[in-house]
Coordinates of C-alpha atoms and ligand atoms in Angstrom, one line a residue:
X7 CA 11.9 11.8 -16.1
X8 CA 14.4 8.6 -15.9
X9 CA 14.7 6.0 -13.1
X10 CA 17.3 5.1 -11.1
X11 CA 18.4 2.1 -8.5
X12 CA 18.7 2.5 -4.9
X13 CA 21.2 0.0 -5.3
X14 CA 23.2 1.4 -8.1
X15 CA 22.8 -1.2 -10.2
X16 CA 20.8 -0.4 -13.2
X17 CA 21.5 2.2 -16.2
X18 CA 18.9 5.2 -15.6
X19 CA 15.4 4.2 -17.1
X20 CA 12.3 5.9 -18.7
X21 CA 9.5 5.8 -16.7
X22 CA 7.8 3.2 -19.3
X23 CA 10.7 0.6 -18.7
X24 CA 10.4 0.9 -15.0
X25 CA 7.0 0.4 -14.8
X26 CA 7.4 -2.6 -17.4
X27 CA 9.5 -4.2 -15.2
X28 CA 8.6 -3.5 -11.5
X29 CA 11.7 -3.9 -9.8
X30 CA 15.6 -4.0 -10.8
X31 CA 16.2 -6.6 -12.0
X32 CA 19.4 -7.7 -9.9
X33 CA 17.9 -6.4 -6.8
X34 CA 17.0 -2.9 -5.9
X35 CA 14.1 -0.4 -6.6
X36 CA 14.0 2.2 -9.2
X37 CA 13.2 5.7 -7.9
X38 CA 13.2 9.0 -10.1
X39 CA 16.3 10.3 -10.5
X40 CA 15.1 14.2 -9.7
X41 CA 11.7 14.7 -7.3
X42 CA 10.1 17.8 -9.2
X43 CA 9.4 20.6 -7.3
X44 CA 5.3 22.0 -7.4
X45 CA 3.6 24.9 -6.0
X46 CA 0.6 22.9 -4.4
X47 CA -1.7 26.4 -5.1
X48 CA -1.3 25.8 -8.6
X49 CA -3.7 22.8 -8.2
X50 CA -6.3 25.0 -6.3
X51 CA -9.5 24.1 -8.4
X52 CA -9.1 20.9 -9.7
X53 CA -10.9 17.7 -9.8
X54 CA -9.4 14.8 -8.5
X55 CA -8.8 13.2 -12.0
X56 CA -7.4 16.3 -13.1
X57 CA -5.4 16.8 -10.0
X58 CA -4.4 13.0 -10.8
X59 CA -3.4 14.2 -14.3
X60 CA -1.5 16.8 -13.3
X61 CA 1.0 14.8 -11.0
X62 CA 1.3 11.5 -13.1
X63 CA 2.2 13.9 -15.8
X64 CA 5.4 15.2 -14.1
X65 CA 6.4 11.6 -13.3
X66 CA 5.4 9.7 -16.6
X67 CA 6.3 12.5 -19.4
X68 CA 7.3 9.4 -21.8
X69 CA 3.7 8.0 -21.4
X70 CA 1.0 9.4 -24.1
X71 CA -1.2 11.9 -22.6
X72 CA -4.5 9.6 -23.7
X73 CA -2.8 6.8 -21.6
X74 CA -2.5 9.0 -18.4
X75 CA -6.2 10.6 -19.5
X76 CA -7.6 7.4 -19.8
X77 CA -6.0 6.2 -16.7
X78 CA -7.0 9.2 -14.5
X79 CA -11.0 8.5 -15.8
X80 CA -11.0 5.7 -13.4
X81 CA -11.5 7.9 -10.2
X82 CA -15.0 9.4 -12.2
X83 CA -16.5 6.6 -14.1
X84 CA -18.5 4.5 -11.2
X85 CA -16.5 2.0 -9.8
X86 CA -15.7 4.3 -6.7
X87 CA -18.8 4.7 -4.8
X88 CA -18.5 8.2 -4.2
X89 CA -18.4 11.2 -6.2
X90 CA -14.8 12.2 -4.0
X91 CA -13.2 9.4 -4.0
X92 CA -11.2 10.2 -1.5
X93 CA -13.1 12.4 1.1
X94 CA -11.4 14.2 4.5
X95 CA -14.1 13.5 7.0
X96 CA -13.1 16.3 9.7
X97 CA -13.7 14.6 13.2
X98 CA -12.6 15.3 16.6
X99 CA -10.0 18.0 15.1
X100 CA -8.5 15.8 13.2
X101 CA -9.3 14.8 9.2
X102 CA -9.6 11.0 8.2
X103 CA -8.7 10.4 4.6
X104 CA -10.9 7.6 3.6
X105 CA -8.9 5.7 1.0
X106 CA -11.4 2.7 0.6
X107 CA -14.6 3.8 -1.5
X108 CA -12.9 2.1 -4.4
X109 CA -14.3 -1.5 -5.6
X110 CA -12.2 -3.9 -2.9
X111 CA -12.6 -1.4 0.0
X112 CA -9.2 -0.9 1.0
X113 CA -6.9 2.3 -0.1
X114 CA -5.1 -0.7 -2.7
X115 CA -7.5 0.4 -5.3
X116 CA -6.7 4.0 -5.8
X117 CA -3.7 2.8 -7.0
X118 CA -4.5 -0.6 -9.0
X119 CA -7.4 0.6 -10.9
X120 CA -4.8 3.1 -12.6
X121 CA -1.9 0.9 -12.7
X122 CA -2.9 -1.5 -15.5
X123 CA -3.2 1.2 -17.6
X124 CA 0.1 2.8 -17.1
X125 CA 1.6 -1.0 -17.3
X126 CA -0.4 -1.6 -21.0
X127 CA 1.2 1.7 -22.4
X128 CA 4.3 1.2 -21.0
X129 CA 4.9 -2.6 -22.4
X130 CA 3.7 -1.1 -25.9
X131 CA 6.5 1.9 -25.7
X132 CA 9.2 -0.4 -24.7
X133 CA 8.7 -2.3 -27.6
X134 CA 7.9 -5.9 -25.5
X135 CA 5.7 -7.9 -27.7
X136 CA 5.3 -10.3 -25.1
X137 CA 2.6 -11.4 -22.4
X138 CA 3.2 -9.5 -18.7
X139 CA 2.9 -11.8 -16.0
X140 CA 2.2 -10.2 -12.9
X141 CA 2.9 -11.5 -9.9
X142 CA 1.8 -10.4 -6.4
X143 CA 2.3 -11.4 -3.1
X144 CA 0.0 -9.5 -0.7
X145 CA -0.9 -9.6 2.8
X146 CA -4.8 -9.3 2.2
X147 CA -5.4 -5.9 0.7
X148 CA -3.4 -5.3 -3.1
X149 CA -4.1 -9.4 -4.0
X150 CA -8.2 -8.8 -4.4
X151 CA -7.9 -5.1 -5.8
X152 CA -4.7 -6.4 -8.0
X153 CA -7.0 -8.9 -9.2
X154 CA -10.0 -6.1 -9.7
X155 CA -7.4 -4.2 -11.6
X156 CA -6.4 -6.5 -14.2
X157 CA -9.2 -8.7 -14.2
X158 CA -9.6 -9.7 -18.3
X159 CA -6.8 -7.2 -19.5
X160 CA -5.7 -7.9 -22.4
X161 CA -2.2 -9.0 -22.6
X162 CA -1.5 -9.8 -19.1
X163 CA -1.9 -12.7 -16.1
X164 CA -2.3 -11.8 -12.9
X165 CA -0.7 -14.3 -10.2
X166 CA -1.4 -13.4 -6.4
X167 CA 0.2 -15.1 -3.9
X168 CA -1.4 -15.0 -0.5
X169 CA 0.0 -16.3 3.0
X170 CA -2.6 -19.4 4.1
X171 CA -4.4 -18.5 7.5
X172 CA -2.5 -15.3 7.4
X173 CA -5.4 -13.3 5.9
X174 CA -9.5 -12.3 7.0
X175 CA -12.0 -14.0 5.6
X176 CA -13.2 -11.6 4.2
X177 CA -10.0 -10.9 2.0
X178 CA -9.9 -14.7 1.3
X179 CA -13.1 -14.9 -0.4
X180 CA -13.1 -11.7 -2.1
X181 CA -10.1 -13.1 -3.9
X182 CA -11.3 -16.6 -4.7
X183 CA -14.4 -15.3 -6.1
X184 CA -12.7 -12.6 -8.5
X185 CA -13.4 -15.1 -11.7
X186 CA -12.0 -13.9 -15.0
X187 CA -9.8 -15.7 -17.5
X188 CA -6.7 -14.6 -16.1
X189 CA -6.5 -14.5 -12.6
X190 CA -4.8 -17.1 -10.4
X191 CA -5.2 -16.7 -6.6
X192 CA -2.6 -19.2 -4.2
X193 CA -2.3 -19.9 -0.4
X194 CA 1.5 -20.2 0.4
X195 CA 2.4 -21.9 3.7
X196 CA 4.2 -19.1 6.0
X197 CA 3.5 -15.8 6.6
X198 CA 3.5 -12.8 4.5
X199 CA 7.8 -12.4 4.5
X200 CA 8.0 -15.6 3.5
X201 CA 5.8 -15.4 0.5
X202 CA 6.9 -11.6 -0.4
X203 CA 10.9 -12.8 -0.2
X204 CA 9.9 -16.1 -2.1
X205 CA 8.1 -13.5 -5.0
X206 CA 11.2 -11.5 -5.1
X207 CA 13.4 -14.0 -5.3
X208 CA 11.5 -15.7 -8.8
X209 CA 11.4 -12.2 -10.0
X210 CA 15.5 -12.2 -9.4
X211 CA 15.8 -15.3 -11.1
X212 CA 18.0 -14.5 -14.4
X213 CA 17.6 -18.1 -15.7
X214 CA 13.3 -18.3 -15.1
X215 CA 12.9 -14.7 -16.9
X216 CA 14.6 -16.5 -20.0
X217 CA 12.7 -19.6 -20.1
X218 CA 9.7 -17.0 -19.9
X219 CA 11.0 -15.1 -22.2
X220 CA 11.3 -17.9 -24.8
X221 CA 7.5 -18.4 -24.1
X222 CA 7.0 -14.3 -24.9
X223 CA 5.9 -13.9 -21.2
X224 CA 8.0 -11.4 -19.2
X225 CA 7.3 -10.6 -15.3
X226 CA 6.0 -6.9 -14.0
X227 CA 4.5 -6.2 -10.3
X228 CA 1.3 -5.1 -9.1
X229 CA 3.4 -4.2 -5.3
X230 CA 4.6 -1.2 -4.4
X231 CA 7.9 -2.2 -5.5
X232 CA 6.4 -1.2 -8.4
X233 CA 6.6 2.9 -9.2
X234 CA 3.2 2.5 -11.5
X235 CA 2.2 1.7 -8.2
X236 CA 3.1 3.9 -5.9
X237 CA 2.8 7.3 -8.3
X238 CA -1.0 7.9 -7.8
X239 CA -0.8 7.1 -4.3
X240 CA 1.1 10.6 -4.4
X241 CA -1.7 12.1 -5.5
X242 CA -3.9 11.9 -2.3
X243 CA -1.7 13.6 0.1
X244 CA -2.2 16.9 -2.0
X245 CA -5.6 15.8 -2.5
X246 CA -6.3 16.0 1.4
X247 CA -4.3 19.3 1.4
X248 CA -6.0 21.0 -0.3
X249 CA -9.5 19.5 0.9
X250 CA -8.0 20.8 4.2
X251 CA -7.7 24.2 3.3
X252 CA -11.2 24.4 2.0
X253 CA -12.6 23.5 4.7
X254 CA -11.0 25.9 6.4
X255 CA -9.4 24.0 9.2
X256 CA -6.2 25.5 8.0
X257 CA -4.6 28.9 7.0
X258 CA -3.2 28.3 3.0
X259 CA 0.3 27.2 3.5
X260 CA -0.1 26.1 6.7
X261 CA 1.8 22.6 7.3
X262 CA 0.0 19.2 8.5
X263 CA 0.9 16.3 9.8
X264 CA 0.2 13.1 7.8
X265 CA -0.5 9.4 10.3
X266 CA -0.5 6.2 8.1
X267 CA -0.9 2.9 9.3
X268 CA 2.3 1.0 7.6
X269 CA 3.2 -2.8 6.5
X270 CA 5.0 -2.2 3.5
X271 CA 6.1 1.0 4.0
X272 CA 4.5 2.0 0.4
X273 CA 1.7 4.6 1.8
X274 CA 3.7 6.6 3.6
X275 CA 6.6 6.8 1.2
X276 CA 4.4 8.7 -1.7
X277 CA 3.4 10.7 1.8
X278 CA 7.0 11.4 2.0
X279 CA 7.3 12.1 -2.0
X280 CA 4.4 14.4 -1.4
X281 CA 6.5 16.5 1.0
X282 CA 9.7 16.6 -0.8
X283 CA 7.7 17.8 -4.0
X284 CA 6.7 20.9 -2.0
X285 CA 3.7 19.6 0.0
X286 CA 3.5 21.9 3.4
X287 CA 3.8 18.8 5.4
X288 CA 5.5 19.0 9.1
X289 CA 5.5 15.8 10.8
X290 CA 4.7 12.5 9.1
X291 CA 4.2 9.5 11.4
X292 CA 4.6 6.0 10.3
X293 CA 2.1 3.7 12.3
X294 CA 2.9 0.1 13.4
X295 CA 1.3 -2.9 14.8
X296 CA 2.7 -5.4 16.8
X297 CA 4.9 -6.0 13.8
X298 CA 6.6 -3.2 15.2
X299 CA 10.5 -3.3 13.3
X300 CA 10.0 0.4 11.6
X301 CA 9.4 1.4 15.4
X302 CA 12.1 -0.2 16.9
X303 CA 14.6 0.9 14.0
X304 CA 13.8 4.7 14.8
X305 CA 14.6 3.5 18.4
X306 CA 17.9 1.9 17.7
X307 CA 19.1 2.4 14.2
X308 CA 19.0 -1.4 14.0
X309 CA 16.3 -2.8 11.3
X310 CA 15.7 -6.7 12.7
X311 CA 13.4 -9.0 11.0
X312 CA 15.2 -12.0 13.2
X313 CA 11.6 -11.6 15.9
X314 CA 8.2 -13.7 16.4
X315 CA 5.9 -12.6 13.8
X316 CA 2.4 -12.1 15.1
X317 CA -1.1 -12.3 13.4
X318 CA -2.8 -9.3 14.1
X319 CA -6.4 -7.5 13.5
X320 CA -5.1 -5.7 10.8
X321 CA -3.3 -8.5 8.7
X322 CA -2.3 -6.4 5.7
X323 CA 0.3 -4.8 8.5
X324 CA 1.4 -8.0 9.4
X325 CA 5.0 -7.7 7.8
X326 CA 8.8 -7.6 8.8
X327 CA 10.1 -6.8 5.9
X328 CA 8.9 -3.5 4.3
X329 CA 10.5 -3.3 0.9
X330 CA 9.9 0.4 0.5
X331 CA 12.0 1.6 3.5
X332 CA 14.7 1.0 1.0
X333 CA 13.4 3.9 -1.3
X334 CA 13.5 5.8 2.0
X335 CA 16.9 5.3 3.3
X336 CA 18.6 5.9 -0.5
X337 CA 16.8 9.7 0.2
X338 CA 18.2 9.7 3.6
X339 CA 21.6 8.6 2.8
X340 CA 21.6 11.3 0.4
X341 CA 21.3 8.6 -2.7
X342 CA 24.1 6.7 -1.1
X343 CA 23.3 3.2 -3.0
X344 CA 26.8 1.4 -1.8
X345 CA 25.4 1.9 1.7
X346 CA 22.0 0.4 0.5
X347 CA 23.6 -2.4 -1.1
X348 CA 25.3 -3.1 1.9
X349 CA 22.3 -3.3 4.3
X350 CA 19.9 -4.5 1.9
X351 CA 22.5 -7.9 1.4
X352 CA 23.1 -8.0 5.1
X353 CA 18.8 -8.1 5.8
X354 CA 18.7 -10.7 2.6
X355 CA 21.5 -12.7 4.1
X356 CA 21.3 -12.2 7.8
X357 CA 17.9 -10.5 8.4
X358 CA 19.3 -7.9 9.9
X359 CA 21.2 -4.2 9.2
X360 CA 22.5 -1.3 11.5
X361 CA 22.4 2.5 10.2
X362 CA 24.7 4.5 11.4
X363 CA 24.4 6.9 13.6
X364 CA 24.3 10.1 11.2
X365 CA 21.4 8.2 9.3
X366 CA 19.5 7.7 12.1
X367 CA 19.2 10.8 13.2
X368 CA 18.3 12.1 9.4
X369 CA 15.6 9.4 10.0
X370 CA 14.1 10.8 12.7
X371 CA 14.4 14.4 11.8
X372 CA 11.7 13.0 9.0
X373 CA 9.5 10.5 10.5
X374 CA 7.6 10.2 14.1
X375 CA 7.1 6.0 14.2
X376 CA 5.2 4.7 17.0
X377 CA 3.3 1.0 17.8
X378 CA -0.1 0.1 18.7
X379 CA -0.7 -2.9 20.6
X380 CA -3.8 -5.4 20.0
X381 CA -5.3 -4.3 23.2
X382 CA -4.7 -0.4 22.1
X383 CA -6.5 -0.8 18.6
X384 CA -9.9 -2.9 19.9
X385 CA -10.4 0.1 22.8
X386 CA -9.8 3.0 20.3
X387 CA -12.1 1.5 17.9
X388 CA -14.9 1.0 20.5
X389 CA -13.8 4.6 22.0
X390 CA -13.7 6.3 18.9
X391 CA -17.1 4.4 18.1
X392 CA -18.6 5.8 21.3
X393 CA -17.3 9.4 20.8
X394 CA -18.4 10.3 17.3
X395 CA -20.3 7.6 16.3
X396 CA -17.5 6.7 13.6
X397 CA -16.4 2.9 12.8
X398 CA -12.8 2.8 12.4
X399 CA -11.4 -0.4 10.7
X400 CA -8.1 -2.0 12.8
X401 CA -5.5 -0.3 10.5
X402 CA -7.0 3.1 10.4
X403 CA -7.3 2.8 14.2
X404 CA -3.4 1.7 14.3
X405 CA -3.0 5.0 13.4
X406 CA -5.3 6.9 15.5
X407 CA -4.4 5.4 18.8
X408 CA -0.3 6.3 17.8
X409 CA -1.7 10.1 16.9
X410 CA -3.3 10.4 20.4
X411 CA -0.2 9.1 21.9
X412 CA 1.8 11.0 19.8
X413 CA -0.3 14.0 20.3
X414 CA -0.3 13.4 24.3
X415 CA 3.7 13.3 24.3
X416 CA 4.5 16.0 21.7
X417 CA 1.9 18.4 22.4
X418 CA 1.7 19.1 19.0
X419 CA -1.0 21.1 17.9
X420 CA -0.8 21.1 13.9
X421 CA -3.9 20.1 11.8
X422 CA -3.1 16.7 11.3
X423 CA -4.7 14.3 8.0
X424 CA -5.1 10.6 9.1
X425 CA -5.2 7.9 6.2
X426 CA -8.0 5.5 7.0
X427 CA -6.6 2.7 5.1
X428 CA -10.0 0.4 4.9
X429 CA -13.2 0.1 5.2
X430 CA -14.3 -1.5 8.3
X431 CA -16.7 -4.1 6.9
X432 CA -13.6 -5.7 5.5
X433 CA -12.5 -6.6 9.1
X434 CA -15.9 -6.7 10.1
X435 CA -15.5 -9.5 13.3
X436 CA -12.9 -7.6 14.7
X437 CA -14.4 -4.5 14.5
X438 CA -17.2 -5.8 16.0
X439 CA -15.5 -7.5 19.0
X440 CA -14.1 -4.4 19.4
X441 CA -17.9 -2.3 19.6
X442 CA -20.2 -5.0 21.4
X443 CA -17.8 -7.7 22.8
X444 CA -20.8 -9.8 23.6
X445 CA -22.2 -10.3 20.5
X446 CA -22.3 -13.9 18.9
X447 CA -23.0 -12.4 15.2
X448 CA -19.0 -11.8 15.4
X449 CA -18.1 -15.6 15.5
X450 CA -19.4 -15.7 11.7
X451 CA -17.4 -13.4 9.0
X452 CA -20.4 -13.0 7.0
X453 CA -23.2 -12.6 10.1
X454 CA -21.2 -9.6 11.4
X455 CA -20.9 -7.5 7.9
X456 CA -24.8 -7.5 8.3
X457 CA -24.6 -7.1 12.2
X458 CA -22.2 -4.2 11.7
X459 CA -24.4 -2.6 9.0
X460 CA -27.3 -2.6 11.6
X461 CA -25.7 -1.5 14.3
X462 CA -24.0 1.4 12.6
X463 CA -26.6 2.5 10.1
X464 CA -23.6 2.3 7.4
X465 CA -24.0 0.7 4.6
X466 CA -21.6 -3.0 3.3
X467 CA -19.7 -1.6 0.5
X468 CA -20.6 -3.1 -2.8
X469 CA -18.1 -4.8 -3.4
X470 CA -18.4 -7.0 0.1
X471 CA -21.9 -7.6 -0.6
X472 CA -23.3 -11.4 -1.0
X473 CA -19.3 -12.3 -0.9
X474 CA -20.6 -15.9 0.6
X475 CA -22.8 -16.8 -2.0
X476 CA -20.9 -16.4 -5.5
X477 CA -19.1 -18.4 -7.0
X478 CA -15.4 -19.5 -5.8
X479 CA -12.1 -20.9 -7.0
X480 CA -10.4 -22.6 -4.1
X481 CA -6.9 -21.5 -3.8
X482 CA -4.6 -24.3 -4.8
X483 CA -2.1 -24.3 -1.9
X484 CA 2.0 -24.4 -2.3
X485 CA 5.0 -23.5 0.0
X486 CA 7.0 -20.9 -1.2
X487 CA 9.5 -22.9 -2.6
X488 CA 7.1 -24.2 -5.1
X489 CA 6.2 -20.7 -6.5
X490 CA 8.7 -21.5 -9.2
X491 CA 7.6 -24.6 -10.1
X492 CA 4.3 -23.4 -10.4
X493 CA 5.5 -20.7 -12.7
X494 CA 7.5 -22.9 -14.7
X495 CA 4.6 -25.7 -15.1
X496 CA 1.9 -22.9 -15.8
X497 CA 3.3 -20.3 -18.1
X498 CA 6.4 -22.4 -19.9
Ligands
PLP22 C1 -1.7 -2.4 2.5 C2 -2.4 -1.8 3.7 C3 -1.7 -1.1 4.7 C4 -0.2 -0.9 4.7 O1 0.2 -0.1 3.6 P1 1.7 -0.1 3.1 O2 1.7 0.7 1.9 O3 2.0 -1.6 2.8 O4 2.5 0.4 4.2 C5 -2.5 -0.6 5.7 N1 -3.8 -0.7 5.8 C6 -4.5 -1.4 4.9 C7 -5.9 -1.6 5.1 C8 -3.8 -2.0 3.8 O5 -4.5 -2.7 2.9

């Protein structure tokens, strides 16, 4: 299987040398040149490793087998806290993926627990005797289980970049308290654009990659830019299909809808890959905040990051920019990558691109996108609490209060598989502002993960446990136009 740009810039590469390098080099994302085609009953029976196996296999045919074996073990060797690790919990006739049993609690880590694996082999193939500095800017979520991933691996530094005051507590110190010998965690001054752009813009820079290079370091990605990363998010989408069909609340070969909360625009795109692979999937339905810009391009045809940003419950939404719409629009354009060039300068340059109108409309024949405002997501969480006795974290509940008015509008009656993005002890003060409004327990991060454990009878996930008393690394703060400096004074 080789790689191509959506920008129609690179030679086609092997899977190992996209994965190597994260992202295109001159700008643009690598996407694989043919989607395969599956029969989703041939994968009637498996486990999810296997199942795992199965697709990575079909993507990464240059990788050894061991690699993608040894990769795949991750979902069955204890650091998921549950033997599925990604259970449909059927509820109010609708299925709720839970994503977030993994060690960090948030859907990030059924990706980056895999991902350093695939990113080892794939440096070794390519022949790069050289260290792999990865650098991430997250929004809360893929820093901490970034860090989790590649905590102590040989070969590699992990660099995470995180906007200052622009993520939960809870996501702040679970990153500062990682530890390990090569981990570097850094508060950038801005919001989360700011900091993704200035990332992308070091990773662009032809004349920092050789001054790395002379030092034997060369850059990858632990984002979703990065196709190591969004490959075994794949996965899960058949995974819940065929969950579905056991549990009998749908005829075999029946279509479902797919809701997921978006930022990025990553979860929904292997979603999308899912579908195109063969997946009987009818309506997928991309999920905003506030941060509404994938809603109003659906609207208008007009993507336009020139707007008031606004932090939000669910912070690892909280983004403008969503690199992997890119990857979208090159399928709906049928691969047209002069047509991506041109919008993705025009956002680069002016913030802003118009489709035209032919586009648009291919847009909408494959994605529903709706918005949920502030107000919308703190009453469906204490609804949803109320009805079935079921916490919702502020992502997943993005996503549910867009399905109900989706389903209200449409009158839509197909199964439909929600991805529950986190768990909701990672957003535990606004969950439970949301429940009891009047309880003071909320005013301290750490006082409502215990609050919120007694109310609920659930129990903190491990990996949130005791987060206040180990040991921390302050941040060390910069603005983005420092990342580089950084980079140059650390690693040359
Ligand atoms: C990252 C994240 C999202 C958004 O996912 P994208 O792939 O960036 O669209 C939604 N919810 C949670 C909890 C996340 O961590």
């Amino acid at each position: 299987m080789l790689y191509i740009s959506t920008r129609g810039n690179s030679e086609p590469q092997t899977s190992a040398q996209a994965i190597s390098i994260g992202m295109v080099p001159a700008g643009g994302l690598f996407v694989p040149q043919e989607i395969p085609n599956v029969n989703w009953q041939e994968f009637r029976g498996l486990d999810y490793s296997q199942l795992a196996l199965s697709v990575l296999r079909l993507f990464c045919d240059d990788l050894p087998d061991s690699t993608l074996q040894q990769a795949v073990n991750v979902y069955k060797d204890g650091r998921f806290d549950n033997p599925n690790p990604a259970p449909v919990i059927n509820i109010g006739g609708c299925g709720l993926l839970e994503l977030w049993h993994g060690p960090t609690a948030a859907f990030k880590d059924m990706a980056l627990q895999v991902l350093p694996y695939l990113l080892a082999s794939s440096t070794k193939i390519v022949g790069l005797d050289a260290e792999v500095l990865i650098l991430t800017a997250t929004s809360g979520d893929t820093g901490k289980a970034a860090l989790e991933g590649f905590k102590d691996a040989p070969g590699t530094k992990i660099v995470v970049f995180y906007p200052d005051g622009g993520v939960s507590a809870v996501q702040e110190r679970q990153m500062i308290t990682t530890g390990g010998r090569n981990t570097y965690v850094l508060a950038v001054s801005g919001n989360f654009d700011e900091c993704q752009t200035a990332v992308k813009k070091v990773f662009s820079s032809p004349d920092l990659r050789q001054k790395l290079l002379r030092k034997k370091k060369v850059f990858s990605s632990a984002n979703s830019i990065n196709w190591g990363r969004l490959l075994p998010q794949i996965v899960y989408y058949f995974w819940a299909y065929l969950q579905t069909v056991e549990q009998g609340s749908i005829e075999p070969g029946s279509p479902i809808n797919i809701v997921v909360p978006t930022g990025n625009f990553g979860n929904i795109l292997a979603a999308f890959y899912a579908q195109k692979m063969g997946l009987p999937i009818n309506k997928l339905i991309c999920a905003s905040n506030r941060n509404n810009v994938l809603f109003d391009f659906f609207q208008s045809g007009i993507y336009n990051s020139n707007r008031p940003f606004y932090l939000t419950t669910s912070p690892s939404m909280d983004i403008l920019i969503s690199s992997n719409f890119e990857r979208f629009l090159f399928e709906m354009t049928s691969r047209d990558a002069a047509k991506i060039n041109k919008w993705f300068q025009a956002l680069g340059t002016e913030g802003r691109y118009e489709v035209d109108s032919s586009t648009l409309d291919t847009c909408r024949q494959n994605m529903y996108a709706g918005w949920a405002s502030e107000e919308g997501v703190s009453q469906t969480i204490a609804e949803f609490y109320q009805e079935h006795g079921y916490v919702l974290d502020p992502h997943t509940a993005v996503g549910v209060k867009v399905y109900q008015d989706y389903k209200q509008q449409s009158k839509d009656n197909t199964y439909t598989v929600l991805a529950s993005t986190a768990s909701p002890f990672k957003f535990a003060q606004s969950v439970l502002r949301a429940i009891r409004p009047e309880d003071y327990a909320a005013e301290d991060a750490w006082k409502a993960l215990d609050r919120l454990s007694e109310l609920t009878g659930w129990q903190i996930p491990p990996g949130l446990r005791n987060l206040q008393d180990k040991q921390a690394q302050p941040a060390q703060k910069c603005r983005p136009h420092e990342i580089e400096k950084f980079i140059l004074e650390e690693f040359c």
